[in-house]
Amino acid sequence: MNLMPGHLIARRMFALSTVILGMALASSSARSQPPRVFVLQPDDLVETRRRLQANDASLLPAVNTLKRDADNALGGGPPSVVHKEFAPPSGDKHDYMSLAPYWWPNSNTPNGLPYIRRDGEVNPERDQTSDRRRFDNLVRGVKPLALGYFFTG
């Protein structure tokens, strides 16, 4: 049985909760009812939006930072797993590809297989050939985009 390590499960759960946050905030931005969120306090979100609409100057630095972060997220373009140079073992660039950080090509074999573990040494191929950074950028972009939309429309 192939079990996913705990840290990968935690990252995927964080990513899923971030996307759900984005959907909840976006779907409630035009309605008067509080959004259904799991980490943030819905009443605080609604109250902050009300204060922004009333031109509360104390919130301007935070909303300007939020707008900048959302603009940066938009400027990155739509993330896609097909933007990698190498295809995963399946041969299809549409498949998500990740490499374990501590596994390196085997220098004792012509094709580098099987990979060998080098504890504590991160293989630089991890960031060059995998979709990890694209996925992280997607997750990081969802929150400012969702909050920016919720607060400013």
PDB file of C-alpha atoms in Angstrom:
ATOM      1  CA  MET A   1       0.000   0.000   0.000  1.00  0.00           C
ATOM      2  CA  ASN A   2       1.297   3.469  -0.895  1.00  0.00           C
ATOM      3  CA  LEU A   3       0.523   5.869   1.957  1.00  0.00           C
ATOM      4  CA  MET A   4       0.928   9.615   1.646  1.00  0.00           C
ATOM      5  CA  PRO A   5       3.264  11.147   4.263  1.00  0.00           C
ATOM      6  CA  GLY A   6       1.611  13.273   6.950  1.00  0.00           C
ATOM      7  CA  HIS A   7       3.193  16.538   5.796  1.00  0.00           C
ATOM      8  CA  LEU A   8       1.759  16.045   2.284  1.00  0.00           C
ATOM      9  CA  ILE A   9      -1.678  15.367   3.701  1.00  0.00           C
ATOM     10  CA  ALA A  10      -1.425  18.542   5.800  1.00  0.00           C
ATOM     11  CA  ARG A  11      -0.343  20.610   2.773  1.00  0.00           C
ATOM     12  CA  ARG A  12      -3.194  19.290   0.652  1.00  0.00           C
ATOM     13  CA  MET A  13      -5.706  19.934   3.421  1.00  0.00           C
ATOM     14  CA  PHE A  14      -4.365  23.494   3.775  1.00  0.00           C
ATOM     15  CA  ALA A  15      -4.651  23.983   0.027  1.00  0.00           C
ATOM     16  CA  LEU A  16      -8.187  22.640  -0.023  1.00  0.00           C
ATOM     17  CA  SER A  17      -9.236  24.828   2.900  1.00  0.00           C
ATOM     18  CA  THR A  18      -7.692  27.864   1.164  1.00  0.00           C
ATOM     19  CA  VAL A  19      -9.671  27.178  -2.007  1.00  0.00           C
ATOM     20  CA  ILE A  20     -12.837  26.662   0.040  1.00  0.00           C
ATOM     21  CA  LEU A  21     -12.153  29.995   1.769  1.00  0.00           C
ATOM     22  CA  GLY A  22     -11.931  31.644  -1.625  1.00  0.00           C
ATOM     23  CA  MET A  23     -15.204  30.141  -2.791  1.00  0.00           C
ATOM     24  CA  ALA A  24     -16.984  31.018   0.459  1.00  0.00           C
ATOM     25  CA  LEU A  25     -15.822  34.622   0.415  1.00  0.00           C
ATOM     26  CA  ALA A  26     -16.579  35.100  -3.265  1.00  0.00           C
ATOM     27  CA  SER A  27     -20.053  33.579  -3.009  1.00  0.00           C
ATOM     28  CA  SER A  28     -21.010  35.734  -0.039  1.00  0.00           C
ATOM     29  CA  SER A  29     -19.547  39.057  -1.199  1.00  0.00           C
ATOM     30  CA  ALA A  30     -22.799  40.232  -2.789  1.00  0.00           C
ATOM     31  CA  ARG A  31     -25.061  38.871  -0.065  1.00  0.00           C
ATOM     32  CA  SER A  32     -25.740  40.374   3.315  1.00  0.00           C
ATOM     33  CA  GLN A  33     -25.214  37.136   5.226  1.00  0.00           C
ATOM     34  CA  PRO A  34     -21.794  36.260   6.670  1.00  0.00           C
ATOM     35  CA  PRO A  35     -19.611  33.915   4.621  1.00  0.00           C
ATOM     36  CA  ARG A  36     -19.237  30.280   5.630  1.00  0.00           C
ATOM     37  CA  VAL A  37     -15.581  30.121   6.611  1.00  0.00           C
ATOM     38  CA  PHE A  38     -13.647  27.751   8.826  1.00  0.00           C
ATOM     39  CA  VAL A  39     -10.596  29.646  10.062  1.00  0.00           C
ATOM     40  CA  LEU A  40     -11.628  33.295   9.948  1.00  0.00           C
ATOM     41  CA  GLN A  41     -14.510  34.761  11.939  1.00  0.00           C
ATOM     42  CA  PRO A  42     -17.416  35.510   9.572  1.00  0.00           C
ATOM     43  CA  ASP A  43     -18.838  38.350  11.669  1.00  0.00           C
ATOM     44  CA  ASP A  44     -15.413  40.019  11.773  1.00  0.00           C
ATOM     45  CA  LEU A  45     -15.190  39.809   7.979  1.00  0.00           C
ATOM     46  CA  VAL A  46     -18.615  41.406   7.546  1.00  0.00           C
ATOM     47  CA  GLU A  47     -17.838  44.125  10.100  1.00  0.00           C
ATOM     48  CA  THR A  48     -14.515  44.912   8.423  1.00  0.00           C
ATOM     49  CA  ARG A  49     -16.232  45.172   5.039  1.00  0.00           C
ATOM     50  CA  ARG A  50     -18.822  47.506   6.548  1.00  0.00           C
ATOM     51  CA  ARG A  51     -16.038  49.695   7.977  1.00  0.00           C
ATOM     52  CA  LEU A  52     -14.280  49.778   4.616  1.00  0.00           C
ATOM     53  CA  GLN A  53     -17.494  50.832   2.898  1.00  0.00           C
ATOM     54  CA  ALA A  54     -17.809  53.609   5.500  1.00  0.00           C
ATOM     55  CA  ASN A  55     -14.282  54.792   4.553  1.00  0.00           C
ATOM     56  CA  ASP A  56     -12.611  53.910   7.879  1.00  0.00           C
ATOM     57  CA  ALA A  57      -9.144  55.435   7.358  1.00  0.00           C
ATOM     58  CA  SER A  58      -7.537  53.125   9.923  1.00  0.00           C
ATOM     59  CA  LEU A  59      -8.051  50.214   7.504  1.00  0.00           C
ATOM     60  CA  LEU A  60      -6.424  51.879   4.485  1.00  0.00           C
ATOM     61  CA  PRO A  61      -2.886  50.499   5.032  1.00  0.00           C
ATOM     62  CA  ALA A  62      -4.218  46.953   5.370  1.00  0.00           C
ATOM     63  CA  VAL A  63      -6.548  47.207   2.376  1.00  0.00           C
ATOM     64  CA  ASN A  64      -3.771  48.725   0.251  1.00  0.00           C
ATOM     65  CA  THR A  65      -1.499  45.806   1.159  1.00  0.00           C
ATOM     66  CA  LEU A  66      -4.298  43.371   0.368  1.00  0.00           C
ATOM     67  CA  LYS A  67      -4.907  45.010  -3.020  1.00  0.00           C
ATOM     68  CA  ARG A  68      -1.174  44.879  -3.806  1.00  0.00           C
ATOM     69  CA  ASP A  69      -1.014  41.189  -2.863  1.00  0.00           C
ATOM     70  CA  ALA A  70      -4.117  40.418  -4.938  1.00  0.00           C
ATOM     71  CA  ASP A  71      -2.713  42.325  -7.925  1.00  0.00           C
ATOM     72  CA  ASN A  72       0.529  40.351  -7.608  1.00  0.00           C
ATOM     73  CA  ALA A  73      -1.443  37.102  -7.548  1.00  0.00           C
ATOM     74  CA  LEU A  74      -3.348  38.161 -10.665  1.00  0.00           C
ATOM     75  CA  GLY A  75      -0.149  39.183 -12.420  1.00  0.00           C
ATOM     76  CA  GLY A  76       1.266  35.680 -12.223  1.00  0.00           C
ATOM     77  CA  GLY A  77      -1.181  34.385 -14.805  1.00  0.00           C
ATOM     78  CA  PRO A  78      -3.195  31.230 -14.486  1.00  0.00           C
ATOM     79  CA  PRO A  79      -1.129  28.465 -12.890  1.00  0.00           C
ATOM     80  CA  SER A  80      -0.802  25.288 -14.884  1.00  0.00           C
ATOM     81  CA  VAL A  81       1.069  22.044 -14.495  1.00  0.00           C
ATOM     82  CA  VAL A  82       1.783  22.005 -18.244  1.00  0.00           C
ATOM     83  CA  HIS A  83       4.397  24.779 -17.921  1.00  0.00           C
ATOM     84  CA  LYS A  84       7.142  22.366 -16.905  1.00  0.00           C
ATOM     85  CA  GLU A  85      10.049  21.374 -19.163  1.00  0.00           C
ATOM     86  CA  PHE A  86       9.916  17.658 -18.432  1.00  0.00           C
ATOM     87  CA  ALA A  87       6.955  15.324 -18.571  1.00  0.00           C
ATOM     88  CA  PRO A  88       6.292  13.145 -15.518  1.00  0.00           C
ATOM     89  CA  PRO A  89       6.827   9.382 -15.782  1.00  0.00           C
ATOM     90  CA  SER A  90       3.331   9.051 -17.274  1.00  0.00           C
ATOM     91  CA  GLY A  91       4.513  11.057 -20.300  1.00  0.00           C
ATOM     92  CA  ASP A  92       1.603  13.501 -19.923  1.00  0.00           C
ATOM     93  CA  LYS A  93       2.497  17.071 -18.901  1.00  0.00           C
ATOM     94  CA  HIS A  94      -1.068  17.467 -17.613  1.00  0.00           C
ATOM     95  CA  ASP A  95      -0.227  15.175 -14.696  1.00  0.00           C
ATOM     96  CA  TYR A  96       0.946  16.756 -11.448  1.00  0.00           C
ATOM     97  CA  MET A  97       4.537  15.803 -10.712  1.00  0.00           C
ATOM     98  CA  SER A  98       6.395  15.974  -7.425  1.00  0.00           C
ATOM     99  CA  LEU A  99       9.742  14.676  -6.277  1.00  0.00           C
ATOM    100  CA  ALA A 100      10.606  13.625  -2.762  1.00  0.00           C
ATOM    101  CA  PRO A 101      13.112  16.150  -1.399  1.00  0.00           C
ATOM    102  CA  TYR A 102      15.702  13.736  -0.038  1.00  0.00           C
ATOM    103  CA  TRP A 103      15.872  11.287  -2.939  1.00  0.00           C
ATOM    104  CA  TRP A 104      18.692  11.590  -5.466  1.00  0.00           C
ATOM    105  CA  PRO A 105      19.654   9.776  -8.685  1.00  0.00           C
ATOM    106  CA  ASN A 106      21.774   6.714  -8.090  1.00  0.00           C
ATOM    107  CA  SER A 107      25.290   7.500  -9.345  1.00  0.00           C
ATOM    108  CA  ASN A 108      26.075   3.760  -9.529  1.00  0.00           C
ATOM    109  CA  THR A 109      23.607   3.056 -12.347  1.00  0.00           C
ATOM    110  CA  PRO A 110      23.534   4.420 -15.924  1.00  0.00           C
ATOM    111  CA  ASN A 111      19.945   5.697 -15.728  1.00  0.00           C
ATOM    112  CA  GLY A 112      20.125   6.928 -12.105  1.00  0.00           C
ATOM    113  CA  LEU A 113      17.518   4.428 -10.946  1.00  0.00           C
ATOM    114  CA  PRO A 114      16.557   3.513  -8.382  1.00  0.00           C
ATOM    115  CA  TYR A 115      16.857   6.839  -6.581  1.00  0.00           C
ATOM    116  CA  ILE A 116      18.687   6.700  -3.250  1.00  0.00           C
ATOM    117  CA  ARG A 117      17.923   8.538  -0.032  1.00  0.00           C
ATOM    118  CA  ARG A 118      20.371  11.197   1.197  1.00  0.00           C
ATOM    119  CA  ASP A 119      18.954  12.215   4.540  1.00  0.00           C
ATOM    120  CA  GLY A 120      18.949  15.967   5.139  1.00  0.00           C
ATOM    121  CA  GLU A 121      20.164  16.876   1.625  1.00  0.00           C
ATOM    122  CA  VAL A 122      17.464  18.412  -0.564  1.00  0.00           C
ATOM    123  CA  ASN A 123      17.710  17.411  -4.211  1.00  0.00           C
ATOM    124  CA  PRO A 124      17.646  20.626  -6.330  1.00  0.00           C
ATOM    125  CA  GLU A 125      15.763  18.712  -9.052  1.00  0.00           C
ATOM    126  CA  ARG A 126      12.753  18.963  -6.765  1.00  0.00           C
ATOM    127  CA  ASP A 127      12.196  22.601  -7.705  1.00  0.00           C
ATOM    128  CA  GLN A 128      13.438  22.328 -11.287  1.00  0.00           C
ATOM    129  CA  THR A 129      11.252  19.482 -12.478  1.00  0.00           C
ATOM    130  CA  SER A 130       8.265  19.274 -10.157  1.00  0.00           C
ATOM    131  CA  ASP A 131       5.014  21.216  -9.876  1.00  0.00           C
ATOM    132  CA  ARG A 132       5.562  21.979  -6.179  1.00  0.00           C
ATOM    133  CA  ARG A 133       6.250  25.698  -6.646  1.00  0.00           C
ATOM    134  CA  ARG A 134       3.340  26.143  -9.047  1.00  0.00           C
ATOM    135  CA  PHE A 135       1.054  24.520  -6.509  1.00  0.00           C
ATOM    136  CA  ASP A 136       2.432  26.640  -3.647  1.00  0.00           C
ATOM    137  CA  ASN A 137       1.969  29.816  -5.704  1.00  0.00           C
ATOM    138  CA  LEU A 138      -1.627  28.846  -6.433  1.00  0.00           C
ATOM    139  CA  VAL A 139      -2.345  28.276  -2.749  1.00  0.00           C
ATOM    140  CA  ARG A 140      -0.650  31.547  -1.730  1.00  0.00           C
ATOM    141  CA  GLY A 141      -2.650  33.488  -4.320  1.00  0.00           C
ATOM    142  CA  VAL A 142      -6.114  32.298  -3.341  1.00  0.00           C
ATOM    143  CA  LYS A 143      -6.346  34.087   0.012  1.00  0.00           C
ATOM    144  CA  PRO A 144      -5.513  37.651  -1.119  1.00  0.00           C
ATOM    145  CA  LEU A 145      -7.688  37.234  -4.200  1.00  0.00           C
ATOM    146  CA  ALA A 146     -10.658  35.984  -2.194  1.00  0.00           C
ATOM    147  CA  LEU A 147     -10.285  38.581   0.548  1.00  0.00           C
ATOM    148  CA  GLY A 148      -9.666  41.331  -1.985  1.00  0.00           C
ATOM    149  CA  TYR A 149     -12.860  40.426  -3.808  1.00  0.00           C
ATOM    150  CA  PHE A 150     -14.825  40.113  -0.589  1.00  0.00           C
ATOM    151  CA  PHE A 151     -13.723  43.487   0.761  1.00  0.00           C
ATOM    152  CA  THR A 152     -13.541  45.560  -2.438  1.00  0.00           C
ATOM    153  CA  GLY A 153     -15.656  43.763  -5.008  1.00  0.00           C
TER     154      GLY A 153
END
